[in-house]
PDB file of C-alpha atoms in Angstrom:
ATOM      1  CA  UNK A   1     100.743 -14.455  51.681  1.00  0.00           C
ATOM      2  CA  UNK A   2      99.301 -16.784  48.865  1.00  0.00           C
ATOM      3  CA  UNK A   3     103.141 -16.984  47.370  1.00  0.00           C
ATOM      4  CA  UNK A   4     104.314 -18.281  50.993  1.00  0.00           C
ATOM      5  CA  UNK A   5     101.085 -20.674  51.222  1.00  0.00           C
ATOM      6  CA  UNK A   6     102.042 -21.915  47.765  1.00  0.00           C
ATOM      7  CA  UNK A   7     105.740 -22.347  48.257  1.00  0.00           C
ATOM      8  CA  UNK A   8     104.963 -23.904  51.987  1.00  0.00           C
ATOM      9  CA  UNK A   9     102.419 -26.122  50.104  1.00  0.00           C
ATOM     10  CA  UNK A  10     104.799 -27.742  47.452  1.00  0.00           C
ATOM     11  CA  UNK A  11     107.460 -27.972  50.301  1.00  0.00           C
ATOM     12  CA  UNK A  12     105.078 -29.778  52.399  1.00  0.00           C
ATOM     13  CA  UNK A  13     104.272 -32.275  49.847  1.00  0.00           C
ATOM     14  CA  UNK A  14     107.926 -33.196  49.300  1.00  0.00           C
ATOM     15  CA  UNK A  15     108.923 -33.301  52.310  1.00  0.00           C
ATOM     16  CA  UNK A  16     106.038 -35.402  53.658  1.00  0.00           C
ATOM     17  CA  UNK A  17     107.075 -37.785  50.491  1.00  0.00           C
ATOM     18  CA  UNK A  18     110.777 -37.750  51.650  1.00  0.00           C
ATOM     19  CA  UNK A  19     109.978 -38.585  55.346  1.00  0.00           C
ATOM     20  CA  UNK A  20     107.673 -41.258  54.572  1.00  0.00           C
ATOM     21  CA  UNK A  21     110.395 -43.008  51.958  1.00  0.00           C
ATOM     22  CA  UNK A  22     112.922 -42.594  54.782  1.00  0.00           C
ATOM     23  CA  UNK A  23     110.857 -44.466  57.268  1.00  0.00           C
ATOM     24  CA  UNK A  24     109.835 -47.028  54.591  1.00  0.00           C
ATOM     25  CA  UNK A  25     114.107 -47.449  53.756  1.00  0.00           C
ATOM     26  CA  UNK A  26     114.626 -47.446  57.676  1.00  0.00           C
ATOM     27  CA  UNK A  27     111.741 -50.256  58.487  1.00  0.00           C
ATOM     28  CA  UNK A  28     111.773 -52.368  55.349  1.00  0.00           C
ATOM     29  CA  UNK A  29     114.126 -55.624  54.983  1.00  0.00           C
ATOM     30  CA  UNK A  30     116.716 -55.127  52.590  1.00  0.00           C
ATOM     31  CA  UNK A  31     116.171 -55.798  48.943  1.00  0.00           C
ATOM     32  CA  UNK A  32     117.785 -56.017  45.962  1.00  0.00           C
ATOM     33  CA  UNK A  33     119.573 -52.994  44.306  1.00  0.00           C
ATOM     34  CA  UNK A  34     117.484 -52.203  41.327  1.00  0.00           C
ATOM     35  CA  UNK A  35     114.176 -52.377  43.930  1.00  0.00           C
ATOM     36  CA  UNK A  36     116.259 -50.144  46.211  1.00  0.00           C
ATOM     37  CA  UNK A  37     116.386 -47.926  43.416  1.00  0.00           C
ATOM     38  CA  UNK A  38     112.831 -47.460  42.315  1.00  0.00           C
ATOM     39  CA  UNK A  39     111.432 -47.733  45.678  1.00  0.00           C
ATOM     40  CA  UNK A  40     113.736 -45.379  47.554  1.00  0.00           C
ATOM     41  CA  UNK A  41     115.959 -43.557  45.644  1.00  0.00           C
ATOM     42  CA  UNK A  42     113.822 -42.251  42.787  1.00  0.00           C
ATOM     43  CA  UNK A  43     110.759 -41.299  45.297  1.00  0.00           C
ATOM     44  CA  UNK A  44     113.372 -39.129  47.207  1.00  0.00           C
ATOM     45  CA  UNK A  45     114.696 -37.443  44.039  1.00  0.00           C
ATOM     46  CA  UNK A  46     111.165 -36.729  43.317  1.00  0.00           C
ATOM     47  CA  UNK A  47     110.565 -35.236  46.762  1.00  0.00           C
ATOM     48  CA  UNK A  48     113.925 -33.156  46.310  1.00  0.00           C
ATOM     49  CA  UNK A  49     112.693 -31.810  42.851  1.00  0.00           C
ATOM     50  CA  UNK A  50     109.311 -30.635  45.002  1.00  0.00           C
ATOM     51  CA  UNK A  51     111.392 -28.693  47.691  1.00  0.00           C
ATOM     52  CA  UNK A  52     113.378 -27.249  44.974  1.00  0.00           C
ATOM     53  CA  UNK A  53     110.466 -26.131  42.911  1.00  0.00           C
ATOM     54  CA  UNK A  54     108.783 -24.677  46.109  1.00  0.00           C
ATOM     55  CA  UNK A  55     111.900 -22.566  46.696  1.00  0.00           C
ATOM     56  CA  UNK A  56     111.654 -21.354  43.049  1.00  0.00           C
ATOM     57  CA  UNK A  57     108.090 -20.512  43.979  1.00  0.00           C
ATOM     58  CA  UNK A  58     109.019 -18.778  46.746  1.00  0.00           C
ATOM     59  CA  UNK A  59     111.651 -16.841  45.049  1.00  0.00           C
ATOM     60  CA  UNK A  60     110.340 -16.298  41.539  1.00  0.00           C
ATOM     61  CA  UNK A  61     109.086 -12.931  40.526  1.00  0.00           C
ATOM     62  CA  UNK A  62     105.996 -13.713  39.078  1.00  0.00           C
ATOM     63  CA  UNK A  63     102.348 -12.929  40.104  1.00  0.00           C
ATOM     64  CA  UNK A  64     101.058 -14.671  43.139  1.00  0.00           C
ATOM     65  CA  UNK A  65      98.126 -15.944  40.965  1.00  0.00           C
ATOM     66  CA  UNK A  66     100.881 -17.860  39.125  1.00  0.00           C
ATOM     67  CA  UNK A  67     102.355 -19.544  41.916  1.00  0.00           C
ATOM     68  CA  UNK A  68      98.849 -20.622  43.170  1.00  0.00           C
ATOM     69  CA  UNK A  69      98.059 -22.207  39.806  1.00  0.00           C
ATOM     70  CA  UNK A  70     101.804 -23.878  40.017  1.00  0.00           C
ATOM     71  CA  UNK A  71     100.382 -25.178  43.551  1.00  0.00           C
ATOM     72  CA  UNK A  72      97.425 -26.455  42.082  1.00  0.00           C
ATOM     73  CA  UNK A  73      98.857 -28.104  39.445  1.00  0.00           C
ATOM     74  CA  UNK A  74     101.070 -29.915  41.737  1.00  0.00           C
ATOM     75  CA  UNK A  75      98.360 -30.954  43.998  1.00  0.00           C
ATOM     76  CA  UNK A  76      95.789 -32.128  41.221  1.00  0.00           C
ATOM     77  CA  UNK A  77      98.119 -34.135  39.539  1.00  0.00           C
ATOM     78  CA  UNK A  78      99.784 -35.625  42.709  1.00  0.00           C
ATOM     79  CA  UNK A  79      96.150 -36.802  43.538  1.00  0.00           C
ATOM     80  CA  UNK A  80      95.464 -38.290  40.381  1.00  0.00           C
ATOM     81  CA  UNK A  81      98.384 -40.297  40.000  1.00  0.00           C
ATOM     82  CA  UNK A  82      98.228 -41.146  43.859  1.00  0.00           C
ATOM     83  CA  UNK A  83      94.517 -42.023  43.030  1.00  0.00           C
ATOM     84  CA  UNK A  84      95.430 -44.357  40.267  1.00  0.00           C
ATOM     85  CA  UNK A  85      98.230 -46.061  42.546  1.00  0.00           C
ATOM     86  CA  UNK A  86      95.502 -46.310  45.009  1.00  0.00           C
ATOM     87  CA  UNK A  87      92.960 -47.931  42.805  1.00  0.00           C
ATOM     88  CA  UNK A  88      95.357 -50.356  41.358  1.00  0.00           C
ATOM     89  CA  UNK A  89      96.846 -51.434  45.229  1.00  0.00           C
ATOM     90  CA  UNK A  90      92.798 -51.771  45.957  1.00  0.00           C
ATOM     91  CA  UNK A  91      92.352 -54.043  43.229  1.00  0.00           C
ATOM     92  CA  UNK A  92      95.054 -56.058  44.172  1.00  0.00           C
ATOM     93  CA  UNK A  93      93.989 -55.999  48.121  1.00  0.00           C
ATOM     94  CA  UNK A  94      92.468 -59.391  47.619  1.00  0.00           C
ATOM     95  CA  UNK A  95      95.390 -61.021  46.591  1.00  0.00           C
ATOM     96  CA  UNK A  96      97.059 -60.142  50.095  1.00  0.00           C
ATOM     97  CA  UNK A  97      99.635 -57.363  49.098  1.00  0.00           C
ATOM     98  CA  UNK A  98     101.349 -55.943  52.310  1.00  0.00           C
ATOM     99  CA  UNK A  99     100.123 -52.798  53.488  1.00  0.00           C
ATOM    100  CA  UNK A 100     103.509 -51.367  53.779  1.00  0.00           C
ATOM    101  CA  UNK A 101     104.218 -51.713  50.360  1.00  0.00           C
ATOM    102  CA  UNK A 102     100.880 -50.454  49.613  1.00  0.00           C
ATOM    103  CA  UNK A 103     101.603 -47.268  51.324  1.00  0.00           C
ATOM    104  CA  UNK A 104     105.039 -47.132  50.159  1.00  0.00           C
ATOM    105  CA  UNK A 105     103.811 -47.259  46.660  1.00  0.00           C
ATOM    106  CA  UNK A 106     101.122 -44.881  47.132  1.00  0.00           C
ATOM    107  CA  UNK A 107     104.029 -42.300  48.338  1.00  0.00           C
ATOM    108  CA  UNK A 108     106.004 -43.031  45.225  1.00  0.00           C
ATOM    109  CA  UNK A 109     102.838 -42.002  43.236  1.00  0.00           C
ATOM    110  CA  UNK A 110     102.182 -38.849  45.040  1.00  0.00           C
ATOM    111  CA  UNK A 111     105.558 -37.896  44.726  1.00  0.00           C
ATOM    112  CA  UNK A 112     105.782 -38.610  41.200  1.00  0.00           C
ATOM    113  CA  UNK A 113     102.656 -37.163  40.441  1.00  0.00           C
ATOM    114  CA  UNK A 114     103.754 -33.909  42.369  1.00  0.00           C
ATOM    115  CA  UNK A 115     106.837 -33.657  40.152  1.00  0.00           C
ATOM    116  CA  UNK A 116     104.724 -34.376  36.871  1.00  0.00           C
ATOM    117  CA  UNK A 117     102.325 -31.599  38.131  1.00  0.00           C
ATOM    118  CA  UNK A 118     105.066 -29.033  38.796  1.00  0.00           C
ATOM    119  CA  UNK A 119     106.041 -29.704  35.385  1.00  0.00           C
ATOM    120  CA  UNK A 120     102.912 -28.533  34.022  1.00  0.00           C
ATOM    121  CA  UNK A 121     102.652 -25.685  36.220  1.00  0.00           C
ATOM    122  CA  UNK A 122     105.906 -24.281  34.929  1.00  0.00           C
ATOM    123  CA  UNK A 123     104.796 -24.657  31.444  1.00  0.00           C
ATOM    124  CA  UNK A 124     101.758 -22.877  32.166  1.00  0.00           C
ATOM    125  CA  UNK A 125     103.366 -20.194  33.995  1.00  0.00           C
ATOM    126  CA  UNK A 126     106.001 -19.561  31.493  1.00  0.00           C
ATOM    127  CA  UNK A 127     103.302 -19.659  29.110  1.00  0.00           C
ATOM    128  CA  UNK A 128     101.380 -16.880  30.530  1.00  0.00           C
ATOM    129  CA  UNK A 129     104.709 -14.884  31.286  1.00  0.00           C
ATOM    130  CA  UNK A 130     105.540 -15.283  27.316  1.00  0.00           C
ATOM    131  CA  UNK A 131     101.821 -13.991  26.590  1.00  0.00           C
ATOM    132  CA  UNK A 132     102.015 -11.058  28.730  1.00  0.00           C
ATOM    133  CA  UNK A 133     105.546 -10.214  27.170  1.00  0.00           C
ATOM    134  CA  UNK A 134     104.108 -10.352  23.502  1.00  0.00           C
ATOM    135  CA  UNK A 135     101.444  -8.446  24.573  1.00  0.00           C
ATOM    136  CA  UNK A 136     103.713  -5.802  26.039  1.00  0.00           C
ATOM    137  CA  UNK A 137     105.966  -6.217  22.720  1.00  0.00           C
ATOM    138  CA  UNK A 138     102.718  -5.349  20.722  1.00  0.00           C
ATOM    139  CA  UNK A 139     102.169  -2.443  22.548  1.00  0.00           C
ATOM    140  CA  UNK A 140     105.411  -0.916  22.048  1.00  0.00           C
ATOM    141  CA  UNK A 141     105.834  -1.613  18.547  1.00  0.00           C
ATOM    142  CA  UNK A 142     102.359   0.163  18.176  1.00  0.00           C
ATOM    143  CA  UNK A 143     103.954   3.116  19.900  1.00  0.00           C
ATOM    144  CA  UNK A 144     106.889   2.939  17.877  1.00  0.00           C
ATOM    145  CA  UNK A 145     105.219   3.054  14.413  1.00  0.00           C
ATOM    146  CA  UNK A 146     103.011   6.102  15.799  1.00  0.00           C
ATOM    147  CA  UNK A 147     105.854   7.997  16.874  1.00  0.00           C
ATOM    148  CA  UNK A 148     107.759   6.946  13.294  1.00  0.00           C
ATOM    149  CA  UNK A 149     104.799   8.118  11.237  1.00  0.00           C
ATOM    150  CA  UNK A 150     104.982  11.385  13.408  1.00  0.00           C
ATOM    151  CA  UNK A 151     108.814  11.998  13.006  1.00  0.00           C
ATOM    152  CA  UNK A 152     108.246  11.055   9.096  1.00  0.00           C
ATOM    153  CA  UNK A 153     105.315  13.568   8.819  1.00  0.00           C
ATOM    154  CA  UNK A 154     107.331  16.536  10.767  1.00  0.00           C
ATOM    155  CA  UNK A 155     110.467  15.657   8.542  1.00  0.00           C
ATOM    156  CA  UNK A 156     108.680  15.360   5.300  1.00  0.00           C
ATOM    157  CA  UNK A 157     107.829  18.943   5.704  1.00  0.00           C
ATOM    158  CA  UNK A 158     111.014  20.710   5.956  1.00  0.00           C
ATOM    159  CA  UNK A 159     112.485  18.493   3.352  1.00  0.00           C
ATOM    160  CA  UNK A 160     109.779  19.724   0.913  1.00  0.00           C
ATOM    161  CA  UNK A 161     110.433  23.260   1.958  1.00  0.00           C
ATOM    162  CA  UNK A 162     113.983  22.606   1.207  1.00  0.00           C
ATOM    163  CA  UNK A 163     113.543  20.876  -1.941  1.00  0.00           C
ATOM    164  CA  UNK A 164     111.316  23.757  -3.122  1.00  0.00           C
ATOM    165  CA  UNK A 165     114.150  26.258  -2.040  1.00  0.00           C
ATOM    166  CA  UNK A 166     116.813  24.530  -3.963  1.00  0.00           C
ATOM    167  CA  UNK A 167     114.342  24.207  -7.438  1.00  0.00           C
ATOM    168  CA  UNK A 168     113.732  27.647  -6.938  1.00  0.00           C
ATOM    169  CA  UNK A 169     117.495  28.359  -6.512  1.00  0.00           C
ATOM    170  CA  UNK A 170     118.244  26.050  -9.593  1.00  0.00           C
ATOM    171  CA  UNK A 171     115.424  27.886 -11.998  1.00  0.00           C
ATOM    172  CA  UNK A 172     116.788  31.457 -10.945  1.00  0.00           C
ATOM    173  CA  UNK A 173     120.535  30.700 -11.420  1.00  0.00           C
ATOM    174  CA  UNK A 174     120.545  28.719 -14.496  1.00  0.00           C
TER     175      UNK A 174
END
């Protein structure tokens, strides 16, 4: 249930930012190529990355708690970056920036922040996965060392007896 909710939340952010970006593309006037790339293509790519990350969260075999952390990273960084965009736009509000441009910039900030959050979340999930694997390997090494000491002790006794018999045979047959 938590995995489904996590993947759905990440996909929801991606789809919402993609829909808003498409709406801005349809309703805005034609602009230069560079402005189109920065205002339309890049946010759409970020939105697609978020939807792809949600699919990964759905299909990955990590614990549900890891997927919840991934989602929290996505939402937290999206809120922070979107908040900074909002504060920047709010400070420019007196200069007469158009509301549509403000929303477009805020939308792009949320998409960008979501992708940055996903990157931090992936790092967090993989770091914890690596730590768990290292702990498992350490336990296996400890068990193998214990087994090796038992085996060496068990082999040492018969070898000592065999060596004693050989020395006895050499002493009697010389």
